[in-house]
Short mmCIF file of N, CA and C and ligand atoms in Angstrom, two decimals:
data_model
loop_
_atom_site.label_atom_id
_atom_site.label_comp_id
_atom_site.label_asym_id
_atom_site.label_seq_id
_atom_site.Cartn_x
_atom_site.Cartn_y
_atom_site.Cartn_z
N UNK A 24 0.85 -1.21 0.00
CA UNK A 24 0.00 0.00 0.00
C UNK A 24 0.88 1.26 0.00
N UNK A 25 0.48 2.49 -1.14
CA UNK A 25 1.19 3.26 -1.04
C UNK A 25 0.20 4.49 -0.53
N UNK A 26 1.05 5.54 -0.11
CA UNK A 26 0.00 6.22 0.71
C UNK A 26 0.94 7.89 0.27
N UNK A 27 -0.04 8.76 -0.42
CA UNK A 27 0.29 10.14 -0.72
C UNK A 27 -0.06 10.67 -0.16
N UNK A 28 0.39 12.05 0.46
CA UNK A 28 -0.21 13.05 1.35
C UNK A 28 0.55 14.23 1.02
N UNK A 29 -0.58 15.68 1.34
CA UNK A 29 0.03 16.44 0.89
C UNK A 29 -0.72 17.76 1.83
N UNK A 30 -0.18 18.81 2.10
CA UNK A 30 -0.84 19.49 3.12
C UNK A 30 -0.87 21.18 2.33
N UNK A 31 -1.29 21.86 2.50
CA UNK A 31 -1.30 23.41 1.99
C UNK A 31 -0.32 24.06 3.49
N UNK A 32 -0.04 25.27 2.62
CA UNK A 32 0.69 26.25 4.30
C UNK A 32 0.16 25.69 5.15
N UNK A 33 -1.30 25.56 5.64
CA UNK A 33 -1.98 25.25 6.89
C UNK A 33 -1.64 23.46 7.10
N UNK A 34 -1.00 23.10 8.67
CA UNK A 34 -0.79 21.64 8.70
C UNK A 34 0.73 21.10 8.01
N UNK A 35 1.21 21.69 7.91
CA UNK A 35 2.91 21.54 7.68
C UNK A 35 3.88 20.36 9.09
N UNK A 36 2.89 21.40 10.54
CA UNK A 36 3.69 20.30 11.02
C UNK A 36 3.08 18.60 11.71
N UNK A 37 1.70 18.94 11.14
CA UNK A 37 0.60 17.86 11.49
C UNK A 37 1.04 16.88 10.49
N UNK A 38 1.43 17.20 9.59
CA UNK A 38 1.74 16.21 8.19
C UNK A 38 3.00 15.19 8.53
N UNK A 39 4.26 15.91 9.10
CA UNK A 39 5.60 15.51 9.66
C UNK A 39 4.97 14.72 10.36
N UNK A 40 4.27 14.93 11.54
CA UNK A 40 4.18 14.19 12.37
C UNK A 40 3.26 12.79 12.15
N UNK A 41 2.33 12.57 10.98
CA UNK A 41 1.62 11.82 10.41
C UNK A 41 2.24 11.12 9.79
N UNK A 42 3.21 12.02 9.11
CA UNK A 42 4.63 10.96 8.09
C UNK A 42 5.16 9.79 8.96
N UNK A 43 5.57 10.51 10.31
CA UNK A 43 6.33 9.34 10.96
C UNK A 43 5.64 8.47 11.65
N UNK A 44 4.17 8.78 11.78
CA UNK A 44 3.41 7.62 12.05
C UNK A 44 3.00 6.44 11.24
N UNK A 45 3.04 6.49 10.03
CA UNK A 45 2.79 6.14 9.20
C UNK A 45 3.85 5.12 8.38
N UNK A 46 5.20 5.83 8.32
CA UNK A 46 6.41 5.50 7.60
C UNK A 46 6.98 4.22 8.03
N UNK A 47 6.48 3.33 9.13
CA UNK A 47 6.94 2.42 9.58
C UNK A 47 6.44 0.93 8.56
N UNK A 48 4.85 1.30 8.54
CA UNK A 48 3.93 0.24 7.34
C UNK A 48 3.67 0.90 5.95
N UNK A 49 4.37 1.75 5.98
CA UNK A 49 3.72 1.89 4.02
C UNK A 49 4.31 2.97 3.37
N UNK A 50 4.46 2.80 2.44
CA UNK A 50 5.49 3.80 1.67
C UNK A 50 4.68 5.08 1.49
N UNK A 51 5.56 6.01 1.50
CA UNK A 51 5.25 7.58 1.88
C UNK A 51 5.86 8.31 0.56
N UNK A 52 4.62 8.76 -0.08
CA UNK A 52 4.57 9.88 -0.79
C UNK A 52 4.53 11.49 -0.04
N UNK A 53 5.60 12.39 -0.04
CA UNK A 53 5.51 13.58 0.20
C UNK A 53 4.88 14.76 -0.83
N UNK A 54 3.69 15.33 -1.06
CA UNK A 54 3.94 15.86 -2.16
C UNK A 54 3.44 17.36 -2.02
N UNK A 55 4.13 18.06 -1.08
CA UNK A 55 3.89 19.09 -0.37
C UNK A 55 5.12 19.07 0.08
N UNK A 56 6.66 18.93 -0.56
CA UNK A 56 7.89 19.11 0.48
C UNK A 56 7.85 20.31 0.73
N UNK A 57 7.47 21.32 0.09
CA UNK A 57 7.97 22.67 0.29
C UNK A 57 6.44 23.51 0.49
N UNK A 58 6.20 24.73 1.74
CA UNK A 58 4.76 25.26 1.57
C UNK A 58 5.64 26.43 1.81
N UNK A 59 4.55 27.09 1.25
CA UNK A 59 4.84 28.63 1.45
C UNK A 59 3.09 29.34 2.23
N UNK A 60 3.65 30.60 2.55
CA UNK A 60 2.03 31.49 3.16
C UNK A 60 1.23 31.53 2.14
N UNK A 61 2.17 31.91 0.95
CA UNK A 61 0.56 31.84 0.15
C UNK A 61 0.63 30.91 -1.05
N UNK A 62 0.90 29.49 -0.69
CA UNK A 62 0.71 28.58 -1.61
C UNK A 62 -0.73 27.94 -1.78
N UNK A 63 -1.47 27.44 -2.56
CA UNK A 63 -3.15 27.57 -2.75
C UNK A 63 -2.75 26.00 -2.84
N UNK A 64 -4.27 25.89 -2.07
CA UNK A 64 -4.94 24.18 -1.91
C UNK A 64 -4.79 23.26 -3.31
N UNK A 65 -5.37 24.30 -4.38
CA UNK A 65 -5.75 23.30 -5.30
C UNK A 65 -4.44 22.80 -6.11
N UNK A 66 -3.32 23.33 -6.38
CA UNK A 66 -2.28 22.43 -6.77
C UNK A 66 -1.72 21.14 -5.93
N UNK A 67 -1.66 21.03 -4.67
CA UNK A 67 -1.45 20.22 -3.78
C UNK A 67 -2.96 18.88 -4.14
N UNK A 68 -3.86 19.15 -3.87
CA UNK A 68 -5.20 18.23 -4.05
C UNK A 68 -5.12 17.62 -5.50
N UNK A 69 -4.67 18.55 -6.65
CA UNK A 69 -5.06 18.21 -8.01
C UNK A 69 -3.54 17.01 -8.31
N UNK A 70 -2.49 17.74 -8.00
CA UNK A 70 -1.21 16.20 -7.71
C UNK A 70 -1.65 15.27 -7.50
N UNK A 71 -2.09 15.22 -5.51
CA UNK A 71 -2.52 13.96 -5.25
C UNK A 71 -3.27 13.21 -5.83
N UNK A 72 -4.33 13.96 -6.29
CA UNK A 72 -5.56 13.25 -7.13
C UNK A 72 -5.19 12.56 -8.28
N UNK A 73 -4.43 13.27 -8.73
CA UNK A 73 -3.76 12.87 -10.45
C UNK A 73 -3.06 11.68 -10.14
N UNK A 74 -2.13 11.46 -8.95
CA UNK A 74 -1.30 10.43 -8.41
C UNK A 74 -1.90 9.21 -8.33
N UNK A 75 -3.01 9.53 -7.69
CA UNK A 75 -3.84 8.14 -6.92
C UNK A 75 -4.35 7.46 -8.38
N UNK A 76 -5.42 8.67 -9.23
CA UNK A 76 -5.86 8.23 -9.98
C UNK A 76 -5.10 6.88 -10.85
N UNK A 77 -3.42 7.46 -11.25
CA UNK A 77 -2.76 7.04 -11.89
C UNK A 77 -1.87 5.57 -11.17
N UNK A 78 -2.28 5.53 -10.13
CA UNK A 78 -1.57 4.06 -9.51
C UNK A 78 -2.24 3.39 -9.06
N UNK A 79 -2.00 2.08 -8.83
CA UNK A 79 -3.03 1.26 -8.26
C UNK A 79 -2.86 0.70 -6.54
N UNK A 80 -3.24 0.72 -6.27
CA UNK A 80 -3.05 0.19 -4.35
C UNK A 80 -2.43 1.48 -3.71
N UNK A 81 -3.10 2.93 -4.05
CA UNK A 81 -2.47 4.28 -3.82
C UNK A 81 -3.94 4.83 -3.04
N UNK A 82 -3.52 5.09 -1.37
CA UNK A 82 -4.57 6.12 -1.25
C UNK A 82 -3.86 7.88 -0.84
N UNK A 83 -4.76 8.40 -0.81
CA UNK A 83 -4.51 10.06 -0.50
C UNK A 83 -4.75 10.81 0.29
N UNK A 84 -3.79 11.41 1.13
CA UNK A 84 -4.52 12.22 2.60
C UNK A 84 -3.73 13.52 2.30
N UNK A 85 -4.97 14.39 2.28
CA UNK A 85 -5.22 15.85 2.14
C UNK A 85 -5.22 16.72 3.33
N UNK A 86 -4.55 17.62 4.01
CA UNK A 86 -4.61 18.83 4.69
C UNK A 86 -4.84 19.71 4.24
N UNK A 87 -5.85 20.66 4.88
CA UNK A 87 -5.49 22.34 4.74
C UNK A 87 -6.49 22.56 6.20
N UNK A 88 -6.97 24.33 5.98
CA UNK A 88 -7.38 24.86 7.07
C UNK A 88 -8.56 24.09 7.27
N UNK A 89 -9.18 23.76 6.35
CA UNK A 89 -10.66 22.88 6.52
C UNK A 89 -10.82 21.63 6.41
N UNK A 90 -10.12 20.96 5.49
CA UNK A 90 -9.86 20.05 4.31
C UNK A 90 -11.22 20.07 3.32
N UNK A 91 -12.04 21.21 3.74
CA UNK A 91 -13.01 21.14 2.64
C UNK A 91 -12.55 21.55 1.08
N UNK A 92 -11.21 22.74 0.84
CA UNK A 92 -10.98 23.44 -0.03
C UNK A 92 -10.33 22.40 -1.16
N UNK A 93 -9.56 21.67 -0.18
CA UNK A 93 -8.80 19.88 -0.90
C UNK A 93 -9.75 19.68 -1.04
N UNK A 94 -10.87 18.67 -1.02
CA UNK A 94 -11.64 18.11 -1.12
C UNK A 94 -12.55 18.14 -2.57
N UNK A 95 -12.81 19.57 -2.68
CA UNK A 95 -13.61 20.50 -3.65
C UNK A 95 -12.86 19.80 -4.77
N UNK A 96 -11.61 20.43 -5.09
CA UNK A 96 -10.62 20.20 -5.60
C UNK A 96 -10.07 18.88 -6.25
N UNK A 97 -10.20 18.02 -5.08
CA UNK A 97 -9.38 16.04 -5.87
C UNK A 97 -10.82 15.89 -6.38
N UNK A 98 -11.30 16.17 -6.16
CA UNK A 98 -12.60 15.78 -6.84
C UNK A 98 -13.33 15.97 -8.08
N UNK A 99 -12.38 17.10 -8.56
CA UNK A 99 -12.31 17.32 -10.11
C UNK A 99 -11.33 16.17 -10.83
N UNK A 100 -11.12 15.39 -10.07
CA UNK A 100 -10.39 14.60 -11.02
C UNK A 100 -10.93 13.29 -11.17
N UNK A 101 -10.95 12.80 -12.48
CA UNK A 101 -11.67 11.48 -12.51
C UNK A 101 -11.19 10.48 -12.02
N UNK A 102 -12.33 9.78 -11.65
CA UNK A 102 -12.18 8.91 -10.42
C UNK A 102 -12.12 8.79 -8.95
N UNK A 103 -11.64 10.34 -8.85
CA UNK A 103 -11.16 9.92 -7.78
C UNK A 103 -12.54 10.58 -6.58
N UNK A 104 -12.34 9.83 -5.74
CA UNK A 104 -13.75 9.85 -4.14
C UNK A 104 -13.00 10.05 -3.00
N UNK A 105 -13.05 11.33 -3.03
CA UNK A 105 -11.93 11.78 -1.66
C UNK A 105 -13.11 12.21 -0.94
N UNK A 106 -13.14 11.70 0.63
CA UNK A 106 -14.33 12.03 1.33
C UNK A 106 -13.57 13.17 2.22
N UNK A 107 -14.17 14.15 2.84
CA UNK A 107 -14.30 14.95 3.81
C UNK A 107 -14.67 14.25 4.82
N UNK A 108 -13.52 14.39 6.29
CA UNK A 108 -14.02 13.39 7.29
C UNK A 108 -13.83 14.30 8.51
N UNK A 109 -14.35 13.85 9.21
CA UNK A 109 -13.84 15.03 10.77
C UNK A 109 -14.14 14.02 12.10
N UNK A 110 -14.40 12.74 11.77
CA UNK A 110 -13.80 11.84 12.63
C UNK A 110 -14.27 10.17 13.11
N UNK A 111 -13.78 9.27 13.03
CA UNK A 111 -13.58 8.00 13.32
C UNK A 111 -14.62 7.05 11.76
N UNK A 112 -15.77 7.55 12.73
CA UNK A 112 -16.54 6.51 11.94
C UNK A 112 -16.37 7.13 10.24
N UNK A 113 -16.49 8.50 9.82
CA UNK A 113 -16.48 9.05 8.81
C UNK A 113 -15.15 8.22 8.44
N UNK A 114 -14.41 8.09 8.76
CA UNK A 114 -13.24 7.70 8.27
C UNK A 114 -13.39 6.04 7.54
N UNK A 115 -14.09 5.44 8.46
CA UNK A 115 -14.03 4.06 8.20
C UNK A 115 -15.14 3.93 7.20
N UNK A 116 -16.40 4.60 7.36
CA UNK A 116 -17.33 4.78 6.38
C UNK A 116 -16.88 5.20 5.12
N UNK A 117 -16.01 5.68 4.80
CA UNK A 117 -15.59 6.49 3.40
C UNK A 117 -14.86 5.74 2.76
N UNK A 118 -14.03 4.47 3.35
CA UNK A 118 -13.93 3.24 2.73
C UNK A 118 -14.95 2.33 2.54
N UNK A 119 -15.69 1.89 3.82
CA UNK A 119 -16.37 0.81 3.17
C UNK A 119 -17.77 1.13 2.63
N UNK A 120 -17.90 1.98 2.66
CA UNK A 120 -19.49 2.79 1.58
C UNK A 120 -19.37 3.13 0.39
N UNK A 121 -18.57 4.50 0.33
CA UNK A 121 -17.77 5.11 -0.32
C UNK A 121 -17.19 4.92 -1.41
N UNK A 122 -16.01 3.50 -1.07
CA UNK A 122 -14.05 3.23 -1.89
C UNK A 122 -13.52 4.48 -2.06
N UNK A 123 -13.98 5.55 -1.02
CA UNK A 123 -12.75 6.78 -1.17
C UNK A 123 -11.34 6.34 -1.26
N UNK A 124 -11.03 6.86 -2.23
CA UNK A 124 -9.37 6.99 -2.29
C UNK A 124 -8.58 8.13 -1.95
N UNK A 125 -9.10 9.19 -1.09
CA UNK A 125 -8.74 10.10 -0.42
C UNK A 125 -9.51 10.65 0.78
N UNK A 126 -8.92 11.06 1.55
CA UNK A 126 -9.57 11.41 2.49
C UNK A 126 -9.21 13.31 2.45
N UNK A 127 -9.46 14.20 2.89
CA UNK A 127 -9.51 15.46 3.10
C UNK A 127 -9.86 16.13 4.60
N UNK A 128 -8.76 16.22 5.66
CA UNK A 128 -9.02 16.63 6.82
C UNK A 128 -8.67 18.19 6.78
N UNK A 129 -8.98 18.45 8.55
CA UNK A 129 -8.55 19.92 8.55
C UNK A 129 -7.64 19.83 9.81
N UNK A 130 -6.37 20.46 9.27
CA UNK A 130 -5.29 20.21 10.32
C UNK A 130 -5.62 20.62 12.02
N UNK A 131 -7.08 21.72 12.17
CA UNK A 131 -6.71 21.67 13.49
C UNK A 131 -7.33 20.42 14.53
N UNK A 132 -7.55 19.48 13.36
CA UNK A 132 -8.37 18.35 14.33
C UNK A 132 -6.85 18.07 15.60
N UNK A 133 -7.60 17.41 16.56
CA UNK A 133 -6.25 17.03 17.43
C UNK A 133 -5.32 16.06 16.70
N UNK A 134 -4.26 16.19 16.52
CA UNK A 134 -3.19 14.96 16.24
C UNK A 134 -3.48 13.79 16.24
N UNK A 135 -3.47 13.07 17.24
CA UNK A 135 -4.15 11.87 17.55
C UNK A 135 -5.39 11.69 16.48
N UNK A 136 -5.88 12.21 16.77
CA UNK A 136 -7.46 11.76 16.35
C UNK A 136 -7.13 11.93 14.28
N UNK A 137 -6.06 13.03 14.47
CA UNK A 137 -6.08 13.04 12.87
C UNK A 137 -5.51 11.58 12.16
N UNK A 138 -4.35 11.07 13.06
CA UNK A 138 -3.95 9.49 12.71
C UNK A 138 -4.37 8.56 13.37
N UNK A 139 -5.70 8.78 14.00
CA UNK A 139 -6.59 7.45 13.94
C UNK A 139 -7.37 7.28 13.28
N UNK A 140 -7.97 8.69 12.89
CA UNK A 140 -8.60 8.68 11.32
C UNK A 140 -7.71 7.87 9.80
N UNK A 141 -6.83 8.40 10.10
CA UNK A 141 -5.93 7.83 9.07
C UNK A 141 -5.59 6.39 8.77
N UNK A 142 -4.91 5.49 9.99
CA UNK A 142 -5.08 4.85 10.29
C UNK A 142 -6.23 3.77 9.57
N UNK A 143 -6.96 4.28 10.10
CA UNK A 143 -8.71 3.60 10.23
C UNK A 143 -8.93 3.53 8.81
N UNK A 144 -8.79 4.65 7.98
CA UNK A 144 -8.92 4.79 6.45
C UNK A 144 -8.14 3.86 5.75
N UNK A 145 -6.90 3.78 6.23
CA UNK A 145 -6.16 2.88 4.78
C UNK A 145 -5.82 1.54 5.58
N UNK A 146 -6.51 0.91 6.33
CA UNK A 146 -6.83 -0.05 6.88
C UNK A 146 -7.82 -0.71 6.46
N UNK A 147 -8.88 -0.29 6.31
CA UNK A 147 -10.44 -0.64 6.03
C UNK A 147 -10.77 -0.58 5.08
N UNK A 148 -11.62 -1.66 4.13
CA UNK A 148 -11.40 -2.16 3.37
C UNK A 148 -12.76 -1.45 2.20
N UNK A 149 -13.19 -1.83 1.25
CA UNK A 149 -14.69 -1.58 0.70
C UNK A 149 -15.45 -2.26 1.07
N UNK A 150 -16.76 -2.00 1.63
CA UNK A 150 -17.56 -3.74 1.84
C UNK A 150 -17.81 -4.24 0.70
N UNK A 151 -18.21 -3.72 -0.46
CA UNK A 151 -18.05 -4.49 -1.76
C UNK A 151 -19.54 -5.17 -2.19
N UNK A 152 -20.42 -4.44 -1.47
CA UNK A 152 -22.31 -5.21 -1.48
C UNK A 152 -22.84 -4.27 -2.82
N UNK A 153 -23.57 -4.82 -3.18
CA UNK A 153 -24.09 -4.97 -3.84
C UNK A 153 -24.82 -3.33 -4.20
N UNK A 154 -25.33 -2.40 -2.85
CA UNK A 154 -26.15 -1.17 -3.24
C UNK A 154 -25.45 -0.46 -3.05
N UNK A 155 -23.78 -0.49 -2.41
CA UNK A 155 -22.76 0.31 -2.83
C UNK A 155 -21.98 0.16 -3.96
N UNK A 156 -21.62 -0.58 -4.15
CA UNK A 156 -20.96 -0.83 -5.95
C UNK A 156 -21.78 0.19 -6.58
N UNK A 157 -23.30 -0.31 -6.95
CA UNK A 157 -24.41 0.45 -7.55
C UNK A 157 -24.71 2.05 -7.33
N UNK A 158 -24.26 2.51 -6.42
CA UNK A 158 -24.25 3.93 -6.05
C UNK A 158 -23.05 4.38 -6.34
N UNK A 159 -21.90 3.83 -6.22
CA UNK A 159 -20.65 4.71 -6.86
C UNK A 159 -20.60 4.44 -8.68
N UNK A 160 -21.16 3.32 -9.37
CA UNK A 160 -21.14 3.39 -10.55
C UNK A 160 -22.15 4.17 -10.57
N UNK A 161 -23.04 4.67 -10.02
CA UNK A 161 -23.93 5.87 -10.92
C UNK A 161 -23.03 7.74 -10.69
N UNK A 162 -22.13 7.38 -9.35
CA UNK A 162 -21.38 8.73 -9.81
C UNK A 162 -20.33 8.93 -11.41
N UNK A 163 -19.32 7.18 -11.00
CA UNK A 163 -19.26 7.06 -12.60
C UNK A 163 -19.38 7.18 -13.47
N UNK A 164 -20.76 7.01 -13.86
CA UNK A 164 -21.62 6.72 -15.05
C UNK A 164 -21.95 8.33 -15.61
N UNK A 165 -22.23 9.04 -14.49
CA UNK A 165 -22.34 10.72 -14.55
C UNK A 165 -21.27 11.07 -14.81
N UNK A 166 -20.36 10.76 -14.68
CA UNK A 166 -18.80 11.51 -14.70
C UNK A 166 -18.21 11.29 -15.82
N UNK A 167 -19.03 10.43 -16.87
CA UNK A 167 -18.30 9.98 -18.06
C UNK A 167 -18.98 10.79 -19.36
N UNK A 168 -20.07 11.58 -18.55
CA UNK A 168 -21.27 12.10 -19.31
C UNK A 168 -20.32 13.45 -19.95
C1 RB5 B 1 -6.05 28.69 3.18
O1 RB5 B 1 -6.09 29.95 3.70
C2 RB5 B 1 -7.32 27.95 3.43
O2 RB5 B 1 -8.33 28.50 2.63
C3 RB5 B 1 -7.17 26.49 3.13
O3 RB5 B 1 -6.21 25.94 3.99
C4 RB5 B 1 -8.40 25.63 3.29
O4 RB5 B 1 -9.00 25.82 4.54
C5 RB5 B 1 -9.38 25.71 2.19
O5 RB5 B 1 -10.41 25.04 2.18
#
């Protein structure tokens, strides 16, 4: 499992500290080495997105002040189902409902809670039934329109 993440100015040092939680089970995409004050969300979100899209066994974790502005954003890119989460169950739901391949937080969640979200996300699997398959092929199916 490979795992991209990428943060805007906001969450620079929430990200470090997520890196090294992380870096022990799964290979670490940085793709935010460098932020500046006024570097904008959507180049950071539109990378990751483009990334994930383009590999296979790749998920994506998004920072900024909200993670709504990421969010907006990977989501212009095809394929990809980056959920907005703000905590536990959202997290685990956005895999197995969902098959988000990104998630989109907002750095001032507490630490902890931001990598148990995390955690929880690229752990957990799709449930793979039958009226979820059917609900993400109709975002699909729209998206091809
Ligand atoms: C940046 O100021 C801020 O807009 C961004 O981090 C994020 O909150 C956008 O949704």
């Amino acid at each position: 499992m490979k795992i991209v993440i990428a943060t805007d100015h906001n969450g620079v040092e929430q990200k470090k500290i997520i890196i090294n939680s992380l870096i022990n089970e799964y290979e670490i995409i940085d793709m935010s080495q460098e932020n500046y004050d006024t570097d904008d969300y959507p180049d950071f979100a539109i990378n990751v997105a483009e990334y994930v899209r383009d590999n296979e066994n790749t998920l994506g974790i998004l920072l900024c002040g909200t993670g709504i502005g990421m969010s907006i954003a990977a989501n212009k890119v095809k394929d990809i189902r980056c959920a907005h989460v703000s905590n536990l169950a959202e997290a685990k739901l956005a895999r197995m409902h969902n098959n988000a391949n990104i998630i989109a937080m907002s750095y001032r969640n507490n630490i902890n809670d931001l990598i148990d979200c995390i955690k929880a996300f690229v752990k957990t699997n799709f449930a793979n039934e039958e009226r979820h398959i059917r609900r993400i092929n109709k975002i699909s199916e729209y998206e091809k329109r």
